[in-house]
CSV table of C-alpha atoms in Angstrom, one decimal:
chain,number,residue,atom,x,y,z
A,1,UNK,CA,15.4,-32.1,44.7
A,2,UNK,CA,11.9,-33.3,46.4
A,3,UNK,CA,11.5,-32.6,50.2
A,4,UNK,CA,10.8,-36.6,50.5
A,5,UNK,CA,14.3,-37.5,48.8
A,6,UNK,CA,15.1,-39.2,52.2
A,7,UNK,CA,12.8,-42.1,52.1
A,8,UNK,CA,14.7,-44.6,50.5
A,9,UNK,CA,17.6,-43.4,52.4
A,10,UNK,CA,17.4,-45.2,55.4
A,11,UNK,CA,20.3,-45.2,58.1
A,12,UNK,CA,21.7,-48.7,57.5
A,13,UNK,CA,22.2,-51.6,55.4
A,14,UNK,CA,20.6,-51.3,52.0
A,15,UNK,CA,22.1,-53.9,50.1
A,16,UNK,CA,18.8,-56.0,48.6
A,17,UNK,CA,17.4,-56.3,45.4
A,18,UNK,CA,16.4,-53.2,44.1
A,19,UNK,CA,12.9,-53.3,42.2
A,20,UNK,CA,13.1,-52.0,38.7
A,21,UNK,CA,14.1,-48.4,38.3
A,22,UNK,CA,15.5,-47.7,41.5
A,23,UNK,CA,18.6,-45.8,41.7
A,24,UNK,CA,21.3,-48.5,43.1
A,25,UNK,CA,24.5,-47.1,42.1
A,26,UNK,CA,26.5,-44.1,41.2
A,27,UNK,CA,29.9,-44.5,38.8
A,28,UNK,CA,32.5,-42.1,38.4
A,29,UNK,CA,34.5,-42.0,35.2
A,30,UNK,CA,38.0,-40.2,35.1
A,31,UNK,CA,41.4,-39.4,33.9
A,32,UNK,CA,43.3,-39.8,37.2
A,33,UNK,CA,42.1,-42.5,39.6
A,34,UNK,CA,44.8,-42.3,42.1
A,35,UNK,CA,44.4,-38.9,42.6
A,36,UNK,CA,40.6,-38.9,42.6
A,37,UNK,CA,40.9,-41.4,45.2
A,38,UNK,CA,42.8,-39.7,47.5
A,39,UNK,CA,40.7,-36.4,46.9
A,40,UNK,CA,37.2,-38.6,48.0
A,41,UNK,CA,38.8,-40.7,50.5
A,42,UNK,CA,39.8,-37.5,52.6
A,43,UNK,CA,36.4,-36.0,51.9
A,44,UNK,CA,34.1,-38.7,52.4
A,45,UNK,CA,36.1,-41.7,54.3
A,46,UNK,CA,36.1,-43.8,51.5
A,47,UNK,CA,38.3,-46.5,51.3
A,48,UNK,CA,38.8,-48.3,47.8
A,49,UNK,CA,39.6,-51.7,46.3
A,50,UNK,CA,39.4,-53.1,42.4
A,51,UNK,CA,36.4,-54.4,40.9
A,52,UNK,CA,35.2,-55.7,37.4
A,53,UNK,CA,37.4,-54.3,35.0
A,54,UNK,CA,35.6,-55.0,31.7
A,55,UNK,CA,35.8,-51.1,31.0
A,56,UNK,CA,39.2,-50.7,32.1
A,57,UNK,CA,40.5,-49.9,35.9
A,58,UNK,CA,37.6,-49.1,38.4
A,59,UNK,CA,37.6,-49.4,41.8
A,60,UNK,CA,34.5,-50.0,44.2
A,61,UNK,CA,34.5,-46.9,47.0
A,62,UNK,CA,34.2,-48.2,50.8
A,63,UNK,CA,32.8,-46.5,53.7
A,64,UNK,CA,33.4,-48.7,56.6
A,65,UNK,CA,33.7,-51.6,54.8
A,66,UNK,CA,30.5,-51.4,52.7
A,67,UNK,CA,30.4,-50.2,49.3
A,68,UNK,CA,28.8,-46.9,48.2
A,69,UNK,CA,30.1,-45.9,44.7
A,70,UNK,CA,33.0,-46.6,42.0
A,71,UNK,CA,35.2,-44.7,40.1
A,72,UNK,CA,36.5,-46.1,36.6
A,73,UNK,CA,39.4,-44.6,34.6
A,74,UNK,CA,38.5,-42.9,31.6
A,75,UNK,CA,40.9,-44.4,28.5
A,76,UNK,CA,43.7,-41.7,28.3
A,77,UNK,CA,42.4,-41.4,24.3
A,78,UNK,CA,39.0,-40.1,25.2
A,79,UNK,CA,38.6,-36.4,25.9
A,80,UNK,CA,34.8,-37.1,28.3
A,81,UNK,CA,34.1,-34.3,30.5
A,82,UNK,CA,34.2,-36.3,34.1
A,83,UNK,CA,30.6,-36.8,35.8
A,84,UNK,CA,29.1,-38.8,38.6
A,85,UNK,CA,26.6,-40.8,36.8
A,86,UNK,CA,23.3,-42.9,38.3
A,87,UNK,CA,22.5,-46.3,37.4
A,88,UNK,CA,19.2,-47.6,37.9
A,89,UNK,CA,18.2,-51.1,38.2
A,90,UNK,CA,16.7,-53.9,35.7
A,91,UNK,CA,15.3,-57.2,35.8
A,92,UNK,CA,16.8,-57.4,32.2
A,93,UNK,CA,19.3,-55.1,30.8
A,94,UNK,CA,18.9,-56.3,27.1
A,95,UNK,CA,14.9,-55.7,27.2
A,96,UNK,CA,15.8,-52.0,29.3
A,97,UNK,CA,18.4,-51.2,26.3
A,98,UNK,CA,15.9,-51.9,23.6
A,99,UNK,CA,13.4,-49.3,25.3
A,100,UNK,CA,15.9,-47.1,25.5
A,101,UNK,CA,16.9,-47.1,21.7
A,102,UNK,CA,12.8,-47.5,21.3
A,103,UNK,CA,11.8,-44.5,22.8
A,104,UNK,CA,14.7,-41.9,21.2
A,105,UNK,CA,17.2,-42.3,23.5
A,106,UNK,CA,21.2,-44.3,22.5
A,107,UNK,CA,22.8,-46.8,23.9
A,108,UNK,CA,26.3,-46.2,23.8
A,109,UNK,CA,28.2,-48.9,26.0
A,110,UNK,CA,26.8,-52.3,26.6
A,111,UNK,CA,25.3,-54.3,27.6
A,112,UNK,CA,27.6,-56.2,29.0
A,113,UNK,CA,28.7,-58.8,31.7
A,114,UNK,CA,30.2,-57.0,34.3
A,115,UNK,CA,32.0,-59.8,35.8
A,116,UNK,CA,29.9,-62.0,38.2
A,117,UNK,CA,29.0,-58.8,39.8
A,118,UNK,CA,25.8,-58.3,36.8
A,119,UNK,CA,25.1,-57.2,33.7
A,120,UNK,CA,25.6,-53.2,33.0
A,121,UNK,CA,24.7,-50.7,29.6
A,122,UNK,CA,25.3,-47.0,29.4
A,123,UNK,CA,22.8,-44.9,27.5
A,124,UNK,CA,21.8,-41.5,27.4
A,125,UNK,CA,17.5,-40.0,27.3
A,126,UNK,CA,16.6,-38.2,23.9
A,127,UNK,CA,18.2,-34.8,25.3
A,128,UNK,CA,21.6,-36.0,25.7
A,129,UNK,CA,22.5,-36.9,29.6
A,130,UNK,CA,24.1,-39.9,30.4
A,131,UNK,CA,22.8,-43.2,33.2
A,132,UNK,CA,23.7,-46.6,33.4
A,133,UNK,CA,21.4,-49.5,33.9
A,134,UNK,CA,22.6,-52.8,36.1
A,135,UNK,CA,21.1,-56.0,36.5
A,136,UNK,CA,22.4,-57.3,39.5
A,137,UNK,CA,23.9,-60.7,39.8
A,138,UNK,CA,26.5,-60.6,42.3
A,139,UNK,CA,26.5,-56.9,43.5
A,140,UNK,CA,23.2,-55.3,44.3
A,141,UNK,CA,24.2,-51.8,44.6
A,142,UNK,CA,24.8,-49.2,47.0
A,143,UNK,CA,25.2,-51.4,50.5
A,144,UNK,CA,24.7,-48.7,52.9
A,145,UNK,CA,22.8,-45.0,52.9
A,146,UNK,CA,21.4,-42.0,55.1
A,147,UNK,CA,24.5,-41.7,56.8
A,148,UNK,CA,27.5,-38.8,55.6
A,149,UNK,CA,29.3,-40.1,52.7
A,150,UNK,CA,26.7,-42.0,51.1
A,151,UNK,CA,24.6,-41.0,47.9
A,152,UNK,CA,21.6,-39.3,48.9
A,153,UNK,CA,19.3,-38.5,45.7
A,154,UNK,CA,19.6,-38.1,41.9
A,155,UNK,CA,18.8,-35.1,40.0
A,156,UNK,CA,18.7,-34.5,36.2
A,157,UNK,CA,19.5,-31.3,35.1
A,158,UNK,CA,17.8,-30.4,31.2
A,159,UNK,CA,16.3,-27.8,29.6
A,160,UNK,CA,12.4,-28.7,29.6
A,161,UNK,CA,10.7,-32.0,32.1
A,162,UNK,CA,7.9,-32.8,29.3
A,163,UNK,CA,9.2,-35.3,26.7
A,164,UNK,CA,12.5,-36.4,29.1
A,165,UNK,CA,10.4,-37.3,31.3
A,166,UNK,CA,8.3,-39.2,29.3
A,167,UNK,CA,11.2,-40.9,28.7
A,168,UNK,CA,12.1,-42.4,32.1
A,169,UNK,CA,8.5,-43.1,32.6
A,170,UNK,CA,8.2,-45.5,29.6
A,171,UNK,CA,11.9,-47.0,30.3
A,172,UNK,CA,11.9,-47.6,34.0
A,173,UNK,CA,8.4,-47.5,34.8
A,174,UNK,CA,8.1,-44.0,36.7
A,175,UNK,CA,5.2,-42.2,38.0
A,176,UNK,CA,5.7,-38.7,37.3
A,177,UNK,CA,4.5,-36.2,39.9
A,178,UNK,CA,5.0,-32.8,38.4
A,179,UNK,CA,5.1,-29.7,40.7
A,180,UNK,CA,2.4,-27.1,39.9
A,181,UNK,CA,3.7,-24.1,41.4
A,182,UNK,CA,4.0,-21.5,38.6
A,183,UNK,CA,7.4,-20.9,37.1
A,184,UNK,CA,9.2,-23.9,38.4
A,185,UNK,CA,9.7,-27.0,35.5
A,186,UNK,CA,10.2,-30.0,38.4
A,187,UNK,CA,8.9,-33.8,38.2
A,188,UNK,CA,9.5,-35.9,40.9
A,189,UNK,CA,10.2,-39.8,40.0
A,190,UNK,CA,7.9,-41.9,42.0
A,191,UNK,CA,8.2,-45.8,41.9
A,192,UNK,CA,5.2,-47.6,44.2
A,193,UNK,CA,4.1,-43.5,45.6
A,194,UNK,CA,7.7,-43.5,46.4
A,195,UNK,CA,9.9,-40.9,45.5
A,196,UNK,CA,13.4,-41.7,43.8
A,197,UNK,CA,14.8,-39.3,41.6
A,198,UNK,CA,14.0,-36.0,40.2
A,199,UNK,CA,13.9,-34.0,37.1
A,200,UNK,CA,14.6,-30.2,37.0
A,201,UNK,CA,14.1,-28.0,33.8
A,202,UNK,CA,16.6,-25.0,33.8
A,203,UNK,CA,16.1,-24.1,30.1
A,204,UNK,CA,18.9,-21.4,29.5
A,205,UNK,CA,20.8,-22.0,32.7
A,206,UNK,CA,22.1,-25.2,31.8
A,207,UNK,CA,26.1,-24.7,31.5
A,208,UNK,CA,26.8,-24.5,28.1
A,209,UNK,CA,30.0,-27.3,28.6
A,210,UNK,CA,27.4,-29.6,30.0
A,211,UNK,CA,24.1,-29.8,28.7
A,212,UNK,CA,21.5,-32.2,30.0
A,213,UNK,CA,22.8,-34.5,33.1
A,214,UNK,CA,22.5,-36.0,36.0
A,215,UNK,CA,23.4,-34.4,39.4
A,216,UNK,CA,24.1,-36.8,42.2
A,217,UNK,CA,23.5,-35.8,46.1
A,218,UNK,CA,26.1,-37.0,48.5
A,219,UNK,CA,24.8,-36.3,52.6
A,220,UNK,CA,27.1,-35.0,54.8
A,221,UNK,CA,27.5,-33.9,58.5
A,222,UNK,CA,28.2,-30.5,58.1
A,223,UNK,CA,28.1,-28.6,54.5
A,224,UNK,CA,30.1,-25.8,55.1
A,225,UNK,CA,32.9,-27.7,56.7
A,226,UNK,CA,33.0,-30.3,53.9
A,227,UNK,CA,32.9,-26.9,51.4
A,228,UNK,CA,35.7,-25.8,53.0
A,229,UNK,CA,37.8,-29.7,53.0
A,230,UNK,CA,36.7,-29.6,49.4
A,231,UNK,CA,38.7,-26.3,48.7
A,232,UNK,CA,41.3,-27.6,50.2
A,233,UNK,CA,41.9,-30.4,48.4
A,234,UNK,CA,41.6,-28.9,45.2
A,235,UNK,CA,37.9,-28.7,44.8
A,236,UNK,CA,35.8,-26.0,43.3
A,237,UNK,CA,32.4,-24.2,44.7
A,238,UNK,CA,29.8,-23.6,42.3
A,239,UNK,CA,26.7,-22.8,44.5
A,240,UNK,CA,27.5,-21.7,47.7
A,241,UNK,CA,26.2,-23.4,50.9
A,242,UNK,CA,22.4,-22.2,51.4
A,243,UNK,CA,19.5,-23.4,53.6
A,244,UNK,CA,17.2,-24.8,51.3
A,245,UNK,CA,13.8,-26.9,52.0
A,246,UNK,CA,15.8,-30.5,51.8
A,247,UNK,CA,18.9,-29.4,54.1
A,248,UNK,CA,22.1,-27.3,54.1
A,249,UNK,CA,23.1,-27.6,50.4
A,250,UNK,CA,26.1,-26.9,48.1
A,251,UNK,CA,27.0,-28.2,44.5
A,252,UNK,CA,30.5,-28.4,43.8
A,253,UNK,CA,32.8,-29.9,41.6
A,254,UNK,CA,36.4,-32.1,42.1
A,255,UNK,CA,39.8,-31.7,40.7
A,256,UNK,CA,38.5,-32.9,37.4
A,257,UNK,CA,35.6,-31.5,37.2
A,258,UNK,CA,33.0,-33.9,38.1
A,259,UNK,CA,30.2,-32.0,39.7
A,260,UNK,CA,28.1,-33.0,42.7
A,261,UNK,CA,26.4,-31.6,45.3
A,262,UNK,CA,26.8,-32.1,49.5
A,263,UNK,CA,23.4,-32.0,51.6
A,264,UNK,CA,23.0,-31.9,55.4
A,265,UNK,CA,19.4,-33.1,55.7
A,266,UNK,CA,16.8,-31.7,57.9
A,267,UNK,CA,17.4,-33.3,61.1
């Protein structure tokens, strides 16, 4: 996670056309939607109501009234391991695909018409992790950020930056900014000098039910009491709340399994 994550996080609206490659929308695929609901409404205020459906049941997440995230149901045949993942924006989802299948990676749902809300595809980088791309017609994405309950960055987890992140580079358009410090693999995704996403190297320490995939931020007010909310509702703690350069951080995971983490930013 960069130290700059917050710049395109700023306190208020956010809902405008996103320039190619931004991050404008995080999806959450699952098994039981009703109760997934109720576990993220009582931890991050979200409210819910239905949207397209062209994949099955999904529901757009509220917080006060403007939407920050949706949450799908998986089809009860389909044995997924349950992940928040990003989407990032296109001018043209059919041209984005094409690079995708171009440049190694697959395109496994999509594209498709999403409704009038755009035009979606899922597809995954040569290494396996999974990200949507949206063309927005009607709905543009994330309406609101930098405030608690909102998505705050987007981090992909894989075993070496060099050739992934050529990847995103040639798809979306990138600028890659690699760290130079020795011993860390980091590249921070820049679009216009600005940074939007990040890519981490792990190697090893990838979990072996996992692989390569993408992590997704959520701010909060206060990490440790939204660790201990999260236990309570059934949650699980796989990093413990520490102090780190971009706020009070822990990475967790819900009933389900779907893994996240909760940042306090530097105030």
């Amino acid at each position: 996670m960069t130290d700059a994550r917050g710049s395109d996080s700023r306190i208020g609206e956010t809902n405008a056309r996103r320039a190619p490659g931004t991050p404008c929308w995080v999806s959450l695929m699952v098994h039981g939607p009703a109760a997934t609901h109720d576990f993220y409404g009582a931890l991050f205020g979200w409210e819910f109501r239905p949207g397209p459906q062209q994949l099955g049941p999904y529901a757009r997440a509220l917080l006060d009234g403007r939407e920050v995230a949706g949450i799908g149901q998986l089809p009860p045949d389909r044995q997924l391991p349950t992940a928040w993942t990003p989407y990032f924006a296109s001018d043209d989802v059919n041209r984005t695909a094409d690079t995708v299948r171009l440049c190694g990676g697959t395109v496994g749902v999509g594209p498709l018409d999403a409704g009038d809300a755009g035009r979606m595809a899922l597809g995954s980088d040569p290494a396996g992790a999974v990200f949507g791309i949206w063309q927005a017609a009607a709905h543009l994405g994330t309406a609101v950020a930098g405030v608690p309950g909102t998505p705050a960055w987007n981090e992909l987890l894989t075993y070496e930056t060099t050739g992934v992140a050529k990847f995103y580079e040639t798809v979306f358009g990138f600028e890659l900014d690699p760290e130079t410090s020795a011993g860390r693999d980091h590249v921070t995704l820049r679009l216009s000098g600005r940074p939007v996403a990040g890519i981490q190297g792990v190697g090893d320490a990838l979990p072996r039910d996992r692989g390569p995939h993408w992590m997704t931020y959520f701010e909060v007010a206060d990490t440790d009491a939204s660790v201990e909310l999260l236990v309570g509702l059934g949650g699980h703690v796989l990093t413990p709340a520490q102090d780190t350069a971009h706020g009070r951080e822990a990475t967790v995971a819900d009933p389900e399994g779907a893994r996240f983490t909760v940042v306090r930013p530097p105030r």
